[in-house]
Coordinates of N, CA and C in Angstrom, one line a residue:
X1 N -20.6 20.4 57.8 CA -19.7 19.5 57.2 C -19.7 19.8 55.7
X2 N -20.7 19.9 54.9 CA -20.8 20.6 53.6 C -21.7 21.6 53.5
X3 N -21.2 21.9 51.5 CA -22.1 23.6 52.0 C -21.2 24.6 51.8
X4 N -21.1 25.4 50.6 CA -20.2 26.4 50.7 C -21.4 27.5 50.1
X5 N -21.4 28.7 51.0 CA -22.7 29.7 50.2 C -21.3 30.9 49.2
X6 N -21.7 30.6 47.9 CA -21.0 31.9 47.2 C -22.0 32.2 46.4
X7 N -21.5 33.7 46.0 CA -22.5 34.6 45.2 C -23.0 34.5 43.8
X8 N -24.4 34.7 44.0 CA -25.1 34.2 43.0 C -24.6 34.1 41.6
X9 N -23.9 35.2 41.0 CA -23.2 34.9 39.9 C -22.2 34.2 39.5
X10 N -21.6 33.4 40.3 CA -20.9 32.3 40.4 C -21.7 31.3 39.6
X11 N -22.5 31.3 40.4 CA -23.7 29.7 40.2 C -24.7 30.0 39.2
X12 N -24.8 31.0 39.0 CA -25.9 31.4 37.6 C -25.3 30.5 36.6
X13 N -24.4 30.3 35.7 CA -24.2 29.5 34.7 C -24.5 28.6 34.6
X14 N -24.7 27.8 36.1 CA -24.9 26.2 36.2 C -26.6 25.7 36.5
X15 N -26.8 24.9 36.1 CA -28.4 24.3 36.6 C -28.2 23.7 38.1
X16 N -29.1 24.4 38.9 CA -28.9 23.9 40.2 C -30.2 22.5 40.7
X17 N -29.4 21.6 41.4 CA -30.6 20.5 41.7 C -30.6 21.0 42.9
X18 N -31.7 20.5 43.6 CA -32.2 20.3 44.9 C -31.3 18.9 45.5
X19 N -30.8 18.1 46.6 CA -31.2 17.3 46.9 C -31.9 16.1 46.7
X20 N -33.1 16.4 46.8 CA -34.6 15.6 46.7 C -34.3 15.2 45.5
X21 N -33.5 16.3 44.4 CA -33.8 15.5 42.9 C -32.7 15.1 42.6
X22 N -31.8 14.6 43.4 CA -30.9 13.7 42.7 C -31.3 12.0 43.7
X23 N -31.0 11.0 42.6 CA -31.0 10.0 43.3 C -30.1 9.0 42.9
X24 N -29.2 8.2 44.1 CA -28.0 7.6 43.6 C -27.9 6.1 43.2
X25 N -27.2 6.2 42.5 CA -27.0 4.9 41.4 C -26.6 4.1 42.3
X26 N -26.9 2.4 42.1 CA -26.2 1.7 43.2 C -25.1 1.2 42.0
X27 N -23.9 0.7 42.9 CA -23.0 0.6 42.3 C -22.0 -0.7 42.6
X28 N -21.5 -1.4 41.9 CA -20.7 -2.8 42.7 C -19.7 -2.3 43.0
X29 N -19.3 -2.8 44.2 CA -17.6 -2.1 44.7 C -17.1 -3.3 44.9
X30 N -15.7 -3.1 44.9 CA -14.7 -4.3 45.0 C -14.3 -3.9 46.3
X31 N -14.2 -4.5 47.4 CA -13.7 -4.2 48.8 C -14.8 -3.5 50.0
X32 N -14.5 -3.1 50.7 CA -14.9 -2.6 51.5 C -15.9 -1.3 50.8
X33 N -17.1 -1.5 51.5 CA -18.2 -0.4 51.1 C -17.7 1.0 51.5
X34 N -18.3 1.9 49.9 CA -18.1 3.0 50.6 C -19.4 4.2 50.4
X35 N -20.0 4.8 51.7 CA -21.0 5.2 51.7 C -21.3 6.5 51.3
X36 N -20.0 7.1 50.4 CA -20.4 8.1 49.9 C -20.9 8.0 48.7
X37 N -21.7 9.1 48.2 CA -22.7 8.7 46.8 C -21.5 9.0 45.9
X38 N -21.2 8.5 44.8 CA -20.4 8.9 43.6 C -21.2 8.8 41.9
X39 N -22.0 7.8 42.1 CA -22.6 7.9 40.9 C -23.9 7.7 40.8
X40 N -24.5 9.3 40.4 CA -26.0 9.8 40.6 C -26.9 10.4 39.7
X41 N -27.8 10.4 39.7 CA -28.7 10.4 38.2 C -29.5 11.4 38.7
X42 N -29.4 12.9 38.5 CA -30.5 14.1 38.9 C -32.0 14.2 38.0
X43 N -32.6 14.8 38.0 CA -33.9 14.6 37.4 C -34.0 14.8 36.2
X44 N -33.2 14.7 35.4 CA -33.0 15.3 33.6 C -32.6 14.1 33.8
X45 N -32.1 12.8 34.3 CA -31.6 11.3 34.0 C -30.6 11.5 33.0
X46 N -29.3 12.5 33.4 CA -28.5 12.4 32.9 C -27.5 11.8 34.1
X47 N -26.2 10.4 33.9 CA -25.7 10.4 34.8 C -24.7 10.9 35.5
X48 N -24.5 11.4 36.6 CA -23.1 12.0 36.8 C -22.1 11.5 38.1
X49 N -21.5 12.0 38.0 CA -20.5 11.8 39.1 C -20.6 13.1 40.0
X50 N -21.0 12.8 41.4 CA -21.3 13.7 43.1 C -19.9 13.8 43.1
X51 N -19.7 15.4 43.0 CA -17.9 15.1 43.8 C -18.9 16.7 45.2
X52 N -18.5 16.2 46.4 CA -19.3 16.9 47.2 C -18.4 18.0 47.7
X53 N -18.4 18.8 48.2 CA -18.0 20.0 48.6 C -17.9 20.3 50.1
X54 N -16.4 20.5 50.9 CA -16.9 20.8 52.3 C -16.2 22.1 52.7
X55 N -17.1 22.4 53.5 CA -17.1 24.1 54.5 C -15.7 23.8 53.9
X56 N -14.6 24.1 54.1 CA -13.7 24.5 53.8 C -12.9 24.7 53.0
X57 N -13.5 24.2 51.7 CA -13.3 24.5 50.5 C -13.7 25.9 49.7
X58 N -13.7 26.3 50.0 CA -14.4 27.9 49.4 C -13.6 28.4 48.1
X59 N -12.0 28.4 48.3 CA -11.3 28.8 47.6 C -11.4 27.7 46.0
X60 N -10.8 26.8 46.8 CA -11.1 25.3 45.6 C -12.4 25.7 44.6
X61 N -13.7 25.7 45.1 CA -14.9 25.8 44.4 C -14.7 26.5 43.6
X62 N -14.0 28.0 44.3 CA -14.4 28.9 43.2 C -13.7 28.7 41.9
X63 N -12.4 28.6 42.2 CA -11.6 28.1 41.1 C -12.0 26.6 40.2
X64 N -12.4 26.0 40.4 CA -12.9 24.8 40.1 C -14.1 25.3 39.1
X65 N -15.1 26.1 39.4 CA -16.4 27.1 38.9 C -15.9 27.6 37.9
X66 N -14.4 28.5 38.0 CA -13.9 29.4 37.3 C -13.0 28.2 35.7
X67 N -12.3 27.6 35.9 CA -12.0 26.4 35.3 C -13.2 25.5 34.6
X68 N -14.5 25.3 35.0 CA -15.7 24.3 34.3 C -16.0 25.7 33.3
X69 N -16.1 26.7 33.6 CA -16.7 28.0 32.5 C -15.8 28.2 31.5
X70 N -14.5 28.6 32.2 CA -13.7 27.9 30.7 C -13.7 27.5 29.9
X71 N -14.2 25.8 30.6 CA -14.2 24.9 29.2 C -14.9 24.7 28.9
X72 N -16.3 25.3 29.3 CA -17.5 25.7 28.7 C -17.9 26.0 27.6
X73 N -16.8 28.0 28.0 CA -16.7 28.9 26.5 C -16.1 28.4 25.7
X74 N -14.7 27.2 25.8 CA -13.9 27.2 25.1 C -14.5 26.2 23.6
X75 N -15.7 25.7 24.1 CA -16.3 24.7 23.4 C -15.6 23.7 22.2
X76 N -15.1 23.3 23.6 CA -14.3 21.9 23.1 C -14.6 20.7 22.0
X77 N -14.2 20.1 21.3 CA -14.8 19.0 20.7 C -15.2 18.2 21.8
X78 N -16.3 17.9 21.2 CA -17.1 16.4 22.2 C -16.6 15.6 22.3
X79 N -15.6 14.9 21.4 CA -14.6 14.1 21.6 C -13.6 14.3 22.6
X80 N -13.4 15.3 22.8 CA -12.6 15.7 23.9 C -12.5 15.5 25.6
X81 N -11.5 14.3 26.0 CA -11.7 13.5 27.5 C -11.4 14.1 28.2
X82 N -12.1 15.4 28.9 CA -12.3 16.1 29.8 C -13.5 16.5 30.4
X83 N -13.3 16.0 31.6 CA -14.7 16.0 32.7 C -15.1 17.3 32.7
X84 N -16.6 17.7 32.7 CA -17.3 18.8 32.3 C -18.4 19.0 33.5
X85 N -18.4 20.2 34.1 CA -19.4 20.7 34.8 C -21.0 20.5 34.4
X86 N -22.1 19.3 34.9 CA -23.1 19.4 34.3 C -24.0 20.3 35.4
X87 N -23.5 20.4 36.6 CA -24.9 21.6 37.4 C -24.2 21.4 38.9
X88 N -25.2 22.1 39.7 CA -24.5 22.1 41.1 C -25.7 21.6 42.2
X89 N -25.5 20.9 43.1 CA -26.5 20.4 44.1 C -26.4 21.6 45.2
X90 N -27.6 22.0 45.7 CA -27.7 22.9 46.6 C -29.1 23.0 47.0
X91 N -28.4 23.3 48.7 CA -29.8 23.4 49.6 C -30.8 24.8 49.2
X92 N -31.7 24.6 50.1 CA -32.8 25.7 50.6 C -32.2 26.8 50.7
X93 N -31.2 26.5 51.1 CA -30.1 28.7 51.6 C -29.5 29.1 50.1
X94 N -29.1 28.0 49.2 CA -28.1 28.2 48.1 C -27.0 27.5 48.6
X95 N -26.4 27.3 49.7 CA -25.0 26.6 49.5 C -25.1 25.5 48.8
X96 N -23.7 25.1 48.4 CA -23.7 24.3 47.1 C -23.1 23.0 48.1
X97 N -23.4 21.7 47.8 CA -23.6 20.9 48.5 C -22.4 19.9 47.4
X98 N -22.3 19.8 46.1 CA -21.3 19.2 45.5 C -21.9 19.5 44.0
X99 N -21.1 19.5 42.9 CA -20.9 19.6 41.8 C -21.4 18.3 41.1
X100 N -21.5 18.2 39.9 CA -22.4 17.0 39.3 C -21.1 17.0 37.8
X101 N -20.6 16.2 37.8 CA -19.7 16.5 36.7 C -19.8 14.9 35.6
X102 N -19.7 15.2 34.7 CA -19.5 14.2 34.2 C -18.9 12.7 34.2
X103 N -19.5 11.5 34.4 CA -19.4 10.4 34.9 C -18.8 9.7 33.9
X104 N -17.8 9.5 34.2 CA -16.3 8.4 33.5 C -16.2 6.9 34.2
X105 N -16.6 6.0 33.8 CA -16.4 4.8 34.7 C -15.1 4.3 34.1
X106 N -14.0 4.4 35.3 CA -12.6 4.4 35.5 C -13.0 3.0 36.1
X107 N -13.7 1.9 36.3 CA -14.1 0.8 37.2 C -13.1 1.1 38.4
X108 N -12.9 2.0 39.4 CA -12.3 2.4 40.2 C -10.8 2.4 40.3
X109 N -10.3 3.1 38.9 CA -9.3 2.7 38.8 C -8.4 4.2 38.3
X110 N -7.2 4.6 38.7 CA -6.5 6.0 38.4 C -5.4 5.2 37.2
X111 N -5.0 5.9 36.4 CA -4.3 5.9 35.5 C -3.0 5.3 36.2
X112 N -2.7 6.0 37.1 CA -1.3 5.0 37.6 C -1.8 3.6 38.2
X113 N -3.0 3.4 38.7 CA -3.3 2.1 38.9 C -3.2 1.6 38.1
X114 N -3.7 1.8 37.1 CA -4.2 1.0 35.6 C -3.0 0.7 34.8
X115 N -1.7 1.2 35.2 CA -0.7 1.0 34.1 C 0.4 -0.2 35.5
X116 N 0.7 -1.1 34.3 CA 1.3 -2.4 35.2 C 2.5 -2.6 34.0
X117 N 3.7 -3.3 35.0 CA 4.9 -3.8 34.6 C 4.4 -4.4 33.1
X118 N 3.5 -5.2 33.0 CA 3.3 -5.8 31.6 C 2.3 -5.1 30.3
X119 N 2.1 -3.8 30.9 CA 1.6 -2.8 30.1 C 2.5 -3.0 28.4
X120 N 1.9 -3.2 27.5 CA 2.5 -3.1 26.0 C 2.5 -1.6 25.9
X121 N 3.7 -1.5 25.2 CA 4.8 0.1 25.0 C 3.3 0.5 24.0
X122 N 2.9 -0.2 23.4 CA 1.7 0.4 22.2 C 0.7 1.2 23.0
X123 N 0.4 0.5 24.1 CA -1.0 1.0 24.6 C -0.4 1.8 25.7
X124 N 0.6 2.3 26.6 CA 1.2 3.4 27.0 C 1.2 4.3 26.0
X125 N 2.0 4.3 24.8 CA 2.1 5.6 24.1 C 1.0 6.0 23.3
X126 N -0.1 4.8 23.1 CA -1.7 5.5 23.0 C -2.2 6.5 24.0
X127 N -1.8 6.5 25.0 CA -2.3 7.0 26.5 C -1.4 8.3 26.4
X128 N -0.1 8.0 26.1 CA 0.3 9.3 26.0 C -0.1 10.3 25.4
X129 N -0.3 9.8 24.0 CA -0.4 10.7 23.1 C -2.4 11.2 23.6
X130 N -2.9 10.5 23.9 CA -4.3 10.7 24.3 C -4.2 12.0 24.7
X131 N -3.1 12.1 25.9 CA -2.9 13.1 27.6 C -2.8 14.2 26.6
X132 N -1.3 13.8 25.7 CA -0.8 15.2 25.4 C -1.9 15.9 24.4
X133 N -2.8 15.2 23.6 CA -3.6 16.2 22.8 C -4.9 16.8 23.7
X134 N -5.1 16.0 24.7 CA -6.0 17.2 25.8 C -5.5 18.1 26.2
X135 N -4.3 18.3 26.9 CA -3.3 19.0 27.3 C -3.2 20.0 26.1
X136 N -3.4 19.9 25.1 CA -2.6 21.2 23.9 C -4.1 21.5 23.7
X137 N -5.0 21.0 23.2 CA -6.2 21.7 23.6 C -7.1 22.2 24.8
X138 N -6.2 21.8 26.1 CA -7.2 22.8 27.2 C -5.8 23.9 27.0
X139 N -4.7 24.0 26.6 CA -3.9 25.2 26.7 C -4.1 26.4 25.2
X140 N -4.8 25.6 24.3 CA -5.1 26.4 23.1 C -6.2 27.3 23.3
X141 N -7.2 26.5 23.9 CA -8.5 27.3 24.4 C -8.4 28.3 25.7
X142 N -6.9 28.6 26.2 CA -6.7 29.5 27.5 C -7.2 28.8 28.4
X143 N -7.3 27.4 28.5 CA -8.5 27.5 30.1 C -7.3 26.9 31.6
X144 N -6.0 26.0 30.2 CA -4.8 25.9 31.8 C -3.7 26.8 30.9

């Protein structure tokens, strides 16, 4: 079900956890539970966000791997609101079990959720202008 084994130089860039050393955050949910882990604290107690990986993602990973190194080299301002590769969870064999990326509490919420009929024009075109200066800096630094 998950688990994708690719070659070691792929995954060399990244700090790999075990399993055993990540352990997950409990979290309040509004609705119905959901039993997948999303926000987890590996053994450096930095927190991240589990986005997990399955068998049939292979192609996605790689690209996804190839994209976090990017913005790696591109060494972005820190100020900069883009989710960043912190390491990769993997078993005993090396397959990679899910990625650990930087944890944004969106209080479970996507951007189109978040924007309503009574949204003020001010705080949309804050949000715009937010998008478009990430956007000109992941294209300045080559990484989209």
């Amino acid at each position: 079900m998950f688990g994708i084994l690719l070659p070691d130089e792929l995954c060399t860039p990244w700090t790999s956890f075990k399993p055993s050393e990540i352990r997950v955050c409990e979290e309040k949910v509004i609705g119905p539970p959901n039993h997948t882990p999303r926000k987890v604290l590996p053994k450096d107690d930095t927190i991240a966000f589990l986005k997990l990986m399955h068998h049939g993602d292979k192609q996605c990973l790689k690209t996804e791997l190839d994209t976090y190194n990017k913005i790696d080299k591109a060494r972005l301002d820190s100020t900069t609101r883009v989710s960043r590769l912190h390491g990769l969870v993997r078993d005993d064999s090396g397959a990679i079990l899910g990625l650990l990326l930087t944890y944004i509490d969106c209080k479970n919420l996507t951007l189109s959720c978040a924007v309503k009929p009574e949204m003020s024009t001010a705080l949309c075109q804050k949000w715009a202008a937010q998008l478009r200066d990430i956007i000109t800096q992941l294209h300045n630094a080559g990484v989209v």
